[in-house]
Short mmCIF file of C-alpha atoms in Angstrom, two decimals:
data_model
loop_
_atom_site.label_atom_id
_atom_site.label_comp_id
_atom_site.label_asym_id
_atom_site.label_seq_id
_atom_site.Cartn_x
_atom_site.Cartn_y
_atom_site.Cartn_z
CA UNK A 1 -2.43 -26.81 27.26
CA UNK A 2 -6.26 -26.11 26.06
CA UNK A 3 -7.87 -22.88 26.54
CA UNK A 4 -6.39 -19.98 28.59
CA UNK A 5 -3.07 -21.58 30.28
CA UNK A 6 -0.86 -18.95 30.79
CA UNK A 7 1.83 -21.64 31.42
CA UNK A 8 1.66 -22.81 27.57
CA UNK A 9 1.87 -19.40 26.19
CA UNK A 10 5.39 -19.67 25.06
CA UNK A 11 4.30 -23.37 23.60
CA UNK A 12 1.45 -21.65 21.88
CA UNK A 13 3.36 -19.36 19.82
CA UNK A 14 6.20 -21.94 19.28
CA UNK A 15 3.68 -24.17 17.51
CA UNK A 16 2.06 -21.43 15.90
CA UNK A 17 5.39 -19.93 14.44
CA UNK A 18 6.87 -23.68 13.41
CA UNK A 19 3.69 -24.58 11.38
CA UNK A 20 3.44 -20.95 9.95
CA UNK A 21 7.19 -21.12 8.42
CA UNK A 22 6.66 -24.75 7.38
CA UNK A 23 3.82 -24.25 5.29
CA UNK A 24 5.20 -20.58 3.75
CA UNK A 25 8.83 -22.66 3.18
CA UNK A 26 6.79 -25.40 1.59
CA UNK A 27 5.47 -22.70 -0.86
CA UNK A 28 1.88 -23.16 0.30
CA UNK A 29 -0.15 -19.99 -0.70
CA UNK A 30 -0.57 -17.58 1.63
CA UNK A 31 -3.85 -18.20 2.83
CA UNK A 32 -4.18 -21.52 2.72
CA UNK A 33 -1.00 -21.69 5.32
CA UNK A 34 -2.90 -19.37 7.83
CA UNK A 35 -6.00 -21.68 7.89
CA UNK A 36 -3.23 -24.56 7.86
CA UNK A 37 -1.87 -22.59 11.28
CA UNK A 38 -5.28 -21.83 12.61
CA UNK A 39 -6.38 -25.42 12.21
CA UNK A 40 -3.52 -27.20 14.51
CA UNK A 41 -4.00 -23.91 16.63
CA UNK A 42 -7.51 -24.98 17.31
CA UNK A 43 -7.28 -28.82 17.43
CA UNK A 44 -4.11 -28.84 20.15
CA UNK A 45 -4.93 -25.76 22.28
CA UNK A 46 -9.05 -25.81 22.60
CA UNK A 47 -11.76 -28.12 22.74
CA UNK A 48 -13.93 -26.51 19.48
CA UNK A 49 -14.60 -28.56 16.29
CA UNK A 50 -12.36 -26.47 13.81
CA UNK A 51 -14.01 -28.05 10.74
CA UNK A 52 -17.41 -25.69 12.05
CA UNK A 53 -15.12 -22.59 13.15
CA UNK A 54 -13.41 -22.47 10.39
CA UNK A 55 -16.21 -22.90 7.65
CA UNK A 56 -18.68 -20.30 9.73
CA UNK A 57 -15.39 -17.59 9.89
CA UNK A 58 -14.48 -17.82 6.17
CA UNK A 59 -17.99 -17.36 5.18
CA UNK A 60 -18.55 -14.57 7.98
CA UNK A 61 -15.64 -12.87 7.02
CA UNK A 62 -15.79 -13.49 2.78
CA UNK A 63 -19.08 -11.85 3.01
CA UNK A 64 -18.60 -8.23 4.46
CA UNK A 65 -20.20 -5.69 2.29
CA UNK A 66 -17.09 -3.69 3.13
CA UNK A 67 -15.27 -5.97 1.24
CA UNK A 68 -17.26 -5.18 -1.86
CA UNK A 69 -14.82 -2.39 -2.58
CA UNK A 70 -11.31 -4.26 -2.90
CA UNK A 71 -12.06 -6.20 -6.41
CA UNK A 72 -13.74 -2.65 -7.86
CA UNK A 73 -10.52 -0.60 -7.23
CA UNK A 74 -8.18 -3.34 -8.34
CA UNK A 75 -10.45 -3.55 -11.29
CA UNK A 76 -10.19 0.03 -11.69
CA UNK A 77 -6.63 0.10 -11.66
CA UNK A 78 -6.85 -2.84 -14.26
CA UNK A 79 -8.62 -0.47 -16.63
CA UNK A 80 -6.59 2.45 -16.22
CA UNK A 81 -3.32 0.60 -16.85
CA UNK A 82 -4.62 -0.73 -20.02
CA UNK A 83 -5.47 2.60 -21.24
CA UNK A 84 -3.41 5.67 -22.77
CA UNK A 85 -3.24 7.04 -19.64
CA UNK A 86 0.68 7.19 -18.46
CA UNK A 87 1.55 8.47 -22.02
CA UNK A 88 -0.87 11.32 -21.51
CA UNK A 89 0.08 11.69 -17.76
CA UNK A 90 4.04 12.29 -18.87
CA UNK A 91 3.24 15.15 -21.64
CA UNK A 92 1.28 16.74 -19.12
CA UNK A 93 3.34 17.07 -15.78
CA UNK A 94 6.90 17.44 -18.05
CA UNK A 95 6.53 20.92 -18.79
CA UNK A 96 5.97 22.39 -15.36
CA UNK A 97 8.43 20.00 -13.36
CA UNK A 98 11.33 20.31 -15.79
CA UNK A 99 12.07 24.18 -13.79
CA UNK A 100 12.18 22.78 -10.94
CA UNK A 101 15.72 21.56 -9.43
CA UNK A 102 16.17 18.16 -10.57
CA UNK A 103 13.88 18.59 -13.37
CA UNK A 104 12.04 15.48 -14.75
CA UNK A 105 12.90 13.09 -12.18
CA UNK A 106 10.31 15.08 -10.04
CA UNK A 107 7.91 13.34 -12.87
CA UNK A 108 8.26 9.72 -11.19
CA UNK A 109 7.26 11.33 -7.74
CA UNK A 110 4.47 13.10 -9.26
CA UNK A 111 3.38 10.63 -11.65
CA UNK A 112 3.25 8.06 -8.72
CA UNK A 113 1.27 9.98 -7.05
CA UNK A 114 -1.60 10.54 -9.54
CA UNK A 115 -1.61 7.37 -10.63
CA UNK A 116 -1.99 6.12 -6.83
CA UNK A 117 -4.94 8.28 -6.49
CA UNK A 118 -6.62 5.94 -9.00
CA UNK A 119 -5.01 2.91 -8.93
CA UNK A 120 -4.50 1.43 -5.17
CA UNK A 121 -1.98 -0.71 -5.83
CA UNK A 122 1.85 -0.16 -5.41
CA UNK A 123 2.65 -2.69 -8.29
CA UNK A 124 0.29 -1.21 -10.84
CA UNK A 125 1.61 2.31 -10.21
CA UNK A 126 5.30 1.22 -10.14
CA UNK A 127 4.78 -0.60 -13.43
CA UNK A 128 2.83 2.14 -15.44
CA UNK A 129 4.75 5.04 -13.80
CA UNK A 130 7.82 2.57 -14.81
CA UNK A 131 6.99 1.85 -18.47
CA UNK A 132 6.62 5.71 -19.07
CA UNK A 133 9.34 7.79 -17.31
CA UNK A 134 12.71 5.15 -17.35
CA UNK A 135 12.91 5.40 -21.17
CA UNK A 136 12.32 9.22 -21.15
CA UNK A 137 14.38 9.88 -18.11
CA UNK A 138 17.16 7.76 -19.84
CA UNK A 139 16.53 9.63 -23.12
CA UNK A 140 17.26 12.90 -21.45
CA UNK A 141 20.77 11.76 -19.37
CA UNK A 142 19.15 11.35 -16.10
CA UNK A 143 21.30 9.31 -13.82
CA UNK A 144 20.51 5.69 -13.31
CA UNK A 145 20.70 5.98 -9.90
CA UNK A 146 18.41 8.41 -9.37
CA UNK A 147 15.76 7.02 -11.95
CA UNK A 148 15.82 3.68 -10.19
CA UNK A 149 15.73 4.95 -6.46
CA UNK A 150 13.16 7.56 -6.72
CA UNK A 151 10.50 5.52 -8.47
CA UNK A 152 11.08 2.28 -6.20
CA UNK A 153 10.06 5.08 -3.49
CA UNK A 154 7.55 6.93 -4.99
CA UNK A 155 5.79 3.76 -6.51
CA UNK A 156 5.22 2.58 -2.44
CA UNK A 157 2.66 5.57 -2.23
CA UNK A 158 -0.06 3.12 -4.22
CA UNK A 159 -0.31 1.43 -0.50
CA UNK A 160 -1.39 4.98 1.23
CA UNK A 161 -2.73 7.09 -1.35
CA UNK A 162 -6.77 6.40 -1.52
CA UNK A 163 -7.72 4.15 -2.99
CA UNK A 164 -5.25 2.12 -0.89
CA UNK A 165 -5.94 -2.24 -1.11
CA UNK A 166 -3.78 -2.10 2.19
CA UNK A 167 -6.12 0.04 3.93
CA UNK A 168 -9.00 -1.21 2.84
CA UNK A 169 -7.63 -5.16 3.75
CA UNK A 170 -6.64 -3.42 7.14
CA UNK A 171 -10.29 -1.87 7.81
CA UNK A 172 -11.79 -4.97 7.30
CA UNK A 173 -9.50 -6.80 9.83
CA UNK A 174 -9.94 -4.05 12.63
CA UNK A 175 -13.00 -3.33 11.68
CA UNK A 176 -12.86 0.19 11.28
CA UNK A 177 -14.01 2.84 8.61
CA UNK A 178 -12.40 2.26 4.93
CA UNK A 179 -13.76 6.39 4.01
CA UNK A 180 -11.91 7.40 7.13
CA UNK A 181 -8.79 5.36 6.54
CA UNK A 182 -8.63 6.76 3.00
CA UNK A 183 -9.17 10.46 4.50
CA UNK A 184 -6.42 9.39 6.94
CA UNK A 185 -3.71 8.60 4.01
CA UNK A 186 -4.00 12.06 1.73
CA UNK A 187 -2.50 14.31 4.16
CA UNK A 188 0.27 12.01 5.53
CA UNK A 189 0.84 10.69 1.76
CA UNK A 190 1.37 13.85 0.24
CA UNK A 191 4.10 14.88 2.69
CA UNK A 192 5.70 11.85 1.75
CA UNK A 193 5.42 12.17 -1.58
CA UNK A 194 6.91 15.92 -1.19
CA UNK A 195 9.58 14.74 1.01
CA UNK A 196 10.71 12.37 -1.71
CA UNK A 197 10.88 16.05 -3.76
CA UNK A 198 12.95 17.85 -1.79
CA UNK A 199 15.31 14.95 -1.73
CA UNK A 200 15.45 15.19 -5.51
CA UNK A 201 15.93 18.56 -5.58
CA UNK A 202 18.66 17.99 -3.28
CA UNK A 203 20.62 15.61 -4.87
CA UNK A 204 20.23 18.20 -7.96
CA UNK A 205 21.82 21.34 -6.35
CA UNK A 206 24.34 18.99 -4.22
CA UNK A 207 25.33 17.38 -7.57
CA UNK A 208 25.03 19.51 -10.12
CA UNK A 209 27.32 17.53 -12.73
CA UNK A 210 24.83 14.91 -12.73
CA UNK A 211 22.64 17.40 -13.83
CA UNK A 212 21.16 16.68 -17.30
CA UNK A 213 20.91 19.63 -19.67
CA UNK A 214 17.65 21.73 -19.33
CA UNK A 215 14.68 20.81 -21.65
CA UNK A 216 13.85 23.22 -23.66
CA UNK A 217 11.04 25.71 -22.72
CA UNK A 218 7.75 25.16 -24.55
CA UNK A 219 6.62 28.84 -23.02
CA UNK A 220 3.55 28.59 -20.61
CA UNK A 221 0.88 28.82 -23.53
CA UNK A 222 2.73 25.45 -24.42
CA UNK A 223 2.67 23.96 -21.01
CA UNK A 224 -1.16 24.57 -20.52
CA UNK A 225 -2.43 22.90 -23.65
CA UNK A 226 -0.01 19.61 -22.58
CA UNK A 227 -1.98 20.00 -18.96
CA UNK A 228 -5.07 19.51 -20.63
CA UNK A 229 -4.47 15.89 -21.15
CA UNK A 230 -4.26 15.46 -17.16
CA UNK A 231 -8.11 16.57 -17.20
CA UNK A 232 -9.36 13.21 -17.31
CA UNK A 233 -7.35 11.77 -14.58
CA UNK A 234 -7.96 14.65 -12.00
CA UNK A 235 -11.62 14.21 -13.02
CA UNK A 236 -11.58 10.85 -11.80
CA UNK A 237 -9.56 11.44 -8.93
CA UNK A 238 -11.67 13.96 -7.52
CA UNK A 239 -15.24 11.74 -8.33
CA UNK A 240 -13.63 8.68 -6.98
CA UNK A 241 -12.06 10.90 -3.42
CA UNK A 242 -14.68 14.11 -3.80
CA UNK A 243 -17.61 11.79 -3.15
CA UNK A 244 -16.34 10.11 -0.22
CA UNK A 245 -15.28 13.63 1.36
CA UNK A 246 -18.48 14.98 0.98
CA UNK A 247 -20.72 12.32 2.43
CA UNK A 248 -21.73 11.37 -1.27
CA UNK A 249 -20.90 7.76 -1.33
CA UNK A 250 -19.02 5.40 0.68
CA UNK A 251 -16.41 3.73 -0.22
CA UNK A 252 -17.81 0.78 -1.95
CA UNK A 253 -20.16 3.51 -3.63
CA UNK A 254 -17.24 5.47 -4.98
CA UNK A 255 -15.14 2.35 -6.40
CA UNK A 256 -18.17 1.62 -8.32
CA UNK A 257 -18.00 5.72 -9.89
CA UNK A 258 -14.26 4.68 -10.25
CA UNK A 259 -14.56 1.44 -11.97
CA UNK A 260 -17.57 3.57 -14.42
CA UNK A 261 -15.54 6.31 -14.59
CA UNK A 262 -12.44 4.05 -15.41
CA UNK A 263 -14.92 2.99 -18.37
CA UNK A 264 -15.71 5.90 -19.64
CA UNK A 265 -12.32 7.44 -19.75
CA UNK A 266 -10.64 3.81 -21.52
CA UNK A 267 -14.09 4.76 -24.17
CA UNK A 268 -13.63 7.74 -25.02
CA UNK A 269 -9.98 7.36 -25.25
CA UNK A 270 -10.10 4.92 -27.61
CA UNK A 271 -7.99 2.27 -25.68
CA UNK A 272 -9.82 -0.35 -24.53
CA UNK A 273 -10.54 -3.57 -26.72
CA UNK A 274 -12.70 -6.33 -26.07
CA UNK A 275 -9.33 -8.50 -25.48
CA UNK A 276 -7.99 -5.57 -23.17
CA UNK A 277 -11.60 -5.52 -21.25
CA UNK A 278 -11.20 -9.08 -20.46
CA UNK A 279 -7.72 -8.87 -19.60
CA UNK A 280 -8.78 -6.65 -16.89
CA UNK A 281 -11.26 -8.52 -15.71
CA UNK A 282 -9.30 -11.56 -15.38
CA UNK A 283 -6.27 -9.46 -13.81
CA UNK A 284 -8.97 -7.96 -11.24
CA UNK A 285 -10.30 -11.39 -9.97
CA UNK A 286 -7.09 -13.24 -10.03
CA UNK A 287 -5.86 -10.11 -7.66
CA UNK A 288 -8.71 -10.00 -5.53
CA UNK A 289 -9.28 -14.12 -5.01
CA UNK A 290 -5.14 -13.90 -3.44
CA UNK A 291 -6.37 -11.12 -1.42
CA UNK A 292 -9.66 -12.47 -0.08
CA UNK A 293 -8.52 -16.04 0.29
CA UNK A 294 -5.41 -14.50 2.52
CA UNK A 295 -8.35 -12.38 4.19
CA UNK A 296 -10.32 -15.72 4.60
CA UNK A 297 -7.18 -17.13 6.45
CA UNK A 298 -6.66 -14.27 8.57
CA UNK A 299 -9.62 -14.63 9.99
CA UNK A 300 -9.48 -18.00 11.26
CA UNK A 301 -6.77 -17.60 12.43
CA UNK A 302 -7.77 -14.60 14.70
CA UNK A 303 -10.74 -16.67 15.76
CA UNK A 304 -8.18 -19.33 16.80
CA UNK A 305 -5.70 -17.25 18.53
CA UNK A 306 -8.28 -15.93 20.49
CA UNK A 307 -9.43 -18.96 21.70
CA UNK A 308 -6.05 -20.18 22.36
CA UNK A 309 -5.14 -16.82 24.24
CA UNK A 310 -2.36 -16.17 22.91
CA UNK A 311 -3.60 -12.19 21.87
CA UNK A 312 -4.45 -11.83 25.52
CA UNK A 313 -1.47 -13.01 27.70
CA UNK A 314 0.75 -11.01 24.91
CA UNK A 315 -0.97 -7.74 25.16
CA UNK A 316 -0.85 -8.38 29.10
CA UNK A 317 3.17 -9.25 28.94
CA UNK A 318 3.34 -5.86 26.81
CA UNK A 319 1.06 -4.38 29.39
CA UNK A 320 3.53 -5.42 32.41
CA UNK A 321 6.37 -3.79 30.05
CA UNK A 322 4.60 -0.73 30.89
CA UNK A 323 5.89 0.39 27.45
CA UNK A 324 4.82 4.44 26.37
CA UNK A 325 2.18 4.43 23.73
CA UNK A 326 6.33 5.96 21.49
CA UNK A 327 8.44 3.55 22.85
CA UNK A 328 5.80 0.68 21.45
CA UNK A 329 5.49 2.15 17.95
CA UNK A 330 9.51 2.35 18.26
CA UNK A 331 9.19 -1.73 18.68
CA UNK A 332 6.41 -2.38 16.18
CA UNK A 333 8.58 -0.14 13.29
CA UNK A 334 11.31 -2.74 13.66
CA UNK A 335 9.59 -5.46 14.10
CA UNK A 336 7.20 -4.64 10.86
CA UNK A 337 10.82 -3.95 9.15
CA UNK A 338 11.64 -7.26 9.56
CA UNK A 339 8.70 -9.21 8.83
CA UNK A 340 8.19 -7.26 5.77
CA UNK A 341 11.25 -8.24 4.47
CA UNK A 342 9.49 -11.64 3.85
CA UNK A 343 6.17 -11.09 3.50
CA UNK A 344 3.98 -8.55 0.99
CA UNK A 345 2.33 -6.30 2.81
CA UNK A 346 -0.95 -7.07 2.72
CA UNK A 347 -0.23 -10.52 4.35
CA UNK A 348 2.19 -9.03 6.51
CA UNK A 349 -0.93 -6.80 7.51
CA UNK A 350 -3.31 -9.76 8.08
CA UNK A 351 -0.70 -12.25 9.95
CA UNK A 352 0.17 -10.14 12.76
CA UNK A 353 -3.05 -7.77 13.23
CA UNK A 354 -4.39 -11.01 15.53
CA UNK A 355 -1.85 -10.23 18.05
CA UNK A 356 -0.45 -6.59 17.68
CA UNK A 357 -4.36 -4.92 17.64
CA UNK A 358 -5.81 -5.42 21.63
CA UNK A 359 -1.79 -4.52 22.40
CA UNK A 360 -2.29 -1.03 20.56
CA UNK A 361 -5.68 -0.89 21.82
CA UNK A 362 -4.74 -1.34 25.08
CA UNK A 363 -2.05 1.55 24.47
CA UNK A 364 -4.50 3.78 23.81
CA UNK A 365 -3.35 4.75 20.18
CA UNK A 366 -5.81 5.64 17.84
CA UNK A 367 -6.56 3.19 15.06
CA UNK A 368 -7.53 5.35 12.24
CA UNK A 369 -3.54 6.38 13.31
CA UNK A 370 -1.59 3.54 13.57
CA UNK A 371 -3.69 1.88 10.42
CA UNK A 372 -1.42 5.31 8.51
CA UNK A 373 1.76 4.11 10.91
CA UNK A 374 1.37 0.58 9.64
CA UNK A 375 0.93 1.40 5.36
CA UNK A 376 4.56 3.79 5.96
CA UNK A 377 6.19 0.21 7.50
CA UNK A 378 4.86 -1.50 4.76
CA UNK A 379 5.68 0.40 2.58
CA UNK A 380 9.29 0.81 3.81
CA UNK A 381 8.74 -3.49 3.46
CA UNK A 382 8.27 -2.68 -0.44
CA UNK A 383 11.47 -1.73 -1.14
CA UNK A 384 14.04 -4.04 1.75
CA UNK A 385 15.91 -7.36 0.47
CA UNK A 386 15.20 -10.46 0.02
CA UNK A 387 11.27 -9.88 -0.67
CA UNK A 388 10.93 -6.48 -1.54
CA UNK A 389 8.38 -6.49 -3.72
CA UNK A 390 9.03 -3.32 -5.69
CA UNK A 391 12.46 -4.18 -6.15
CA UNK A 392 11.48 -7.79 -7.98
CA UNK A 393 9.27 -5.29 -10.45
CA UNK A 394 12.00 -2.88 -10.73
CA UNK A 395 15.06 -5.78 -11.70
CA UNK A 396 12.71 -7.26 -13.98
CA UNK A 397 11.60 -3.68 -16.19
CA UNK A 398 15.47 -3.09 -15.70
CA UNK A 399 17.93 -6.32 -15.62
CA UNK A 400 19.83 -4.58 -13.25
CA UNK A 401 20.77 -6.86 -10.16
CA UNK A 402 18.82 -7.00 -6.71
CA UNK A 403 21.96 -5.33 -4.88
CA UNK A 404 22.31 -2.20 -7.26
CA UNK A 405 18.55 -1.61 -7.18
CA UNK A 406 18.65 -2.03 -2.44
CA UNK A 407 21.35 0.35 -2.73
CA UNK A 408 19.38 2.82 -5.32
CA UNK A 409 16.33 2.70 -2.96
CA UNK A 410 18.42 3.15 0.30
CA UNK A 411 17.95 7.24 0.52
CA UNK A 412 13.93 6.72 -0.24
CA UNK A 413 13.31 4.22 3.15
CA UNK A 414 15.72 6.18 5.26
CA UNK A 415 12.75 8.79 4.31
CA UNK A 416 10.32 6.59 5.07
CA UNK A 417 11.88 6.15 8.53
CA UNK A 418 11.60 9.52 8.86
CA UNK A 419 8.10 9.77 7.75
CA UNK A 420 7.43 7.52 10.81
CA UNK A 421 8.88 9.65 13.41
CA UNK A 422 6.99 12.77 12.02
CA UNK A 423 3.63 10.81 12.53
CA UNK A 424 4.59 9.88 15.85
CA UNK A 425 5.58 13.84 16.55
CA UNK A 426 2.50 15.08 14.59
CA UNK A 427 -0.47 12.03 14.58
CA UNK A 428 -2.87 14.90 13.58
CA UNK A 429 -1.44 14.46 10.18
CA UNK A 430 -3.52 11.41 10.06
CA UNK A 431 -6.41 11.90 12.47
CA UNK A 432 -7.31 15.97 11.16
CA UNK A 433 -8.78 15.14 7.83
CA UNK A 434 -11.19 11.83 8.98
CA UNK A 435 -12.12 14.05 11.59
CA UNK A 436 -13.37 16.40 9.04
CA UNK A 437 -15.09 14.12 7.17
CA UNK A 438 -17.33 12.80 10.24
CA UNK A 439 -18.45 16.40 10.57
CA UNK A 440 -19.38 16.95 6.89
CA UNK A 441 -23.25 16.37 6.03
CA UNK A 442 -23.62 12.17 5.66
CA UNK A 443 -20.01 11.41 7.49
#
């Protein structure tokens, strides 16, 4: 069974798979159950000492200077969420959304999407964007319904959005450029985010006795001094994304302007104690040791699955399938469905990029592409029973049960699943903008 058997493929995975779910069902931590994998992976199916694999891989892998930028954006985020920033966000967006149909509910779509332009995480947005607009929406006779379901969608744009922890987690595993990844998720995310719009607008003219009644108008002198409070988050959007666009700074560069910026902004604002600074801190490195010790994992466990050649002889079976580059993304949408039911999506990122990248490779599909096709999956992942991650956030800000708050969310993935066939029919949605970027001055 050692080495490249073709024979003991199916025995290979079986193993792999069994020890895998016994460790997660034993409530293991993520990481430590891939090294747990990787380890019996290496001492039944090769002849290397694991002890010396596994120690040079986490250290190889725990010390990429691409790497550098995960704990600043998370720390970023941190900051922001501890500051007066939501509050301000709300006053500012309300008075130009409320004309359009469906009125304020068009402030969790917009508000999520802001906030995941400086935040990165789909938790942190769905809890500040949370926290502000369900007591106002309720306030104003918004539906439940339609409060619930639209922010557990529009909260999932924190994984594509730059700064994206997904993306940057999947760069580092396939090796390829975090700037370009980010450029890869504006376009693509801001259809998304539109798409969620027009679904609220609609709901609004298909329903309009659900309709609350119409704020009142605070005339568009009104509305402009409210917009002023957004200053300070475009401002950092466009130094944190701006800089990376034009060559400036790469990504690590620009979470450190973010994290400074992020600084600044909590200063000047007023909002951030010494107790609140820590907080942040600690919040940041708890965050980022779960994500690097997962990372850590993942990558001896790709080290052992390549020994064991497992990656090969599947991406060879696929190959013999002589699946089209459509009808494989048509398998992989499914079968990230699935997995993401159970897993969060950054681990459901790092468990399965061992074995699903030399099959896309060897497809031909673009990486900078698919790395946009696999953050919509996820993201679908986010919001599907029995480990949808935005729906545990949502049932605990709400007390509403897990059922009601599937069923709220249903109409936003059913998006999402149309969001994936539009990439497939238009992948220049992803691929323009990083190609734009390589040709600016530094890219």
């Amino acid at each position: 069974m050692t080495g490249l058997d073709r024979e003991a493929t199916g025995l290979k995975i079986g193993v792999f798979l069994f020890v895998m779910f016994f460790l997660l069902g034993s409530g293991v931590w993520v990481g430590l159950a891939l090294m747990g994998v990787a380890y019996m992976g290496m001492i039944g199916f090769t002849s290397r000492n694991p002890g010396s694999s596994m120690s040079i891989t986490i250290w190889t892998s725990s010390s990429s200077w691409t790497l550098t930028s995960l704990p600043l954006f998370i720390w970023m985020g941190e900051i922001l969420y501890r500051t007066r920033l939501s509050e301000d966000m709300f006053k500012g967006l309300a008075p130009w959304l409320s004309r359009l149909p469906g009125g304020l509910l068009h402030t969790n779509v917009v508000g999520c999407t802001v906030f995941a332009a400086v935040s990165g995480s789909s938790a942190a947005t769905l809890t500040t964007v949370g926290k502000m607009s369900i007591p106002e929406l309720r306030k104003r006779g918004y539906p439940e319904f339609m409060i619930i379901g639209t922010l557990a969608g529009a909260a999932t744009l924190g994984l594509m959005i730059p700064p994206s922890l997904t993306l940057i987690v999947y760069g580092v595993t396939v090796k390829e450029s975090i700037t370009s990844l980010f450029m890869a998720g504006v376009v693509p995310g801001l259809v998304l985010a539109a798409m969620f719009m027009l679904y609220i607008a609609g709901w609004s003219l298909a329903r309009p006795k659900d309709r609350p009644d119409a704020e009142p108008r605070i005339g568009f002198l009104g509305a402009l001094r409210n917009s002023v409070l957004l200053i300070p988050v475009i401002a950092l959007i466009v130094m944190v994304i701006g800089s990376m666009y034009l060559g400036i700074a790469t990504a690590t560069e620009a979470a450190a302007f973010g994290v400074v910026g992020a600084l600044i902004l909590a200063l000047l604002q007023g909002s951030l104690g010494w107790n609140s600074f820590v907080e942040s801190l600690l919040g940041a490195t708890r965050t980022s040791a779960m994500i690097a010790l997962i990372l850590m994992g993942a990558s001896f466990l790709t080290l052992s699955m390549g020994f064991t050649g497992v990656p090969r002889t599947l991406a060879e079976w696929i190959g013999a399938m002589e699946l089209s580059p459509v009808a494989l993304i048509a398998a992989l949408t499914l079968f990230y469905i699935v997995i993401g039911m159970f897993l969060d999506g950054i681990s459901a990122v790092v468990l399965t990029m061992a074995i699903i990248e030399p099959m896309v490779r060897g497809a031909g599909i673009d990486m900078i592409w698919f790395g946009i096709f696999v953050v919509v999956v996820v993201e679908m992942a986010q919001i599907t029973p029995p480990v949808g991650f935005n729906l545990f956030v949502l049932q605990g800000m709400t007390k509403h049960d897990m059922g009601y708050i599937a069923r709220t969310a249903l109409p936003m993935f059913l998006i999402m699943v149309v969001m994936v066939a539009i990439l497939v029919a238009f992948p220049r949605l992803a691929t323009w903008l990083p190609a734009m970027v390589m040709q600016a001055p530094g890219g």
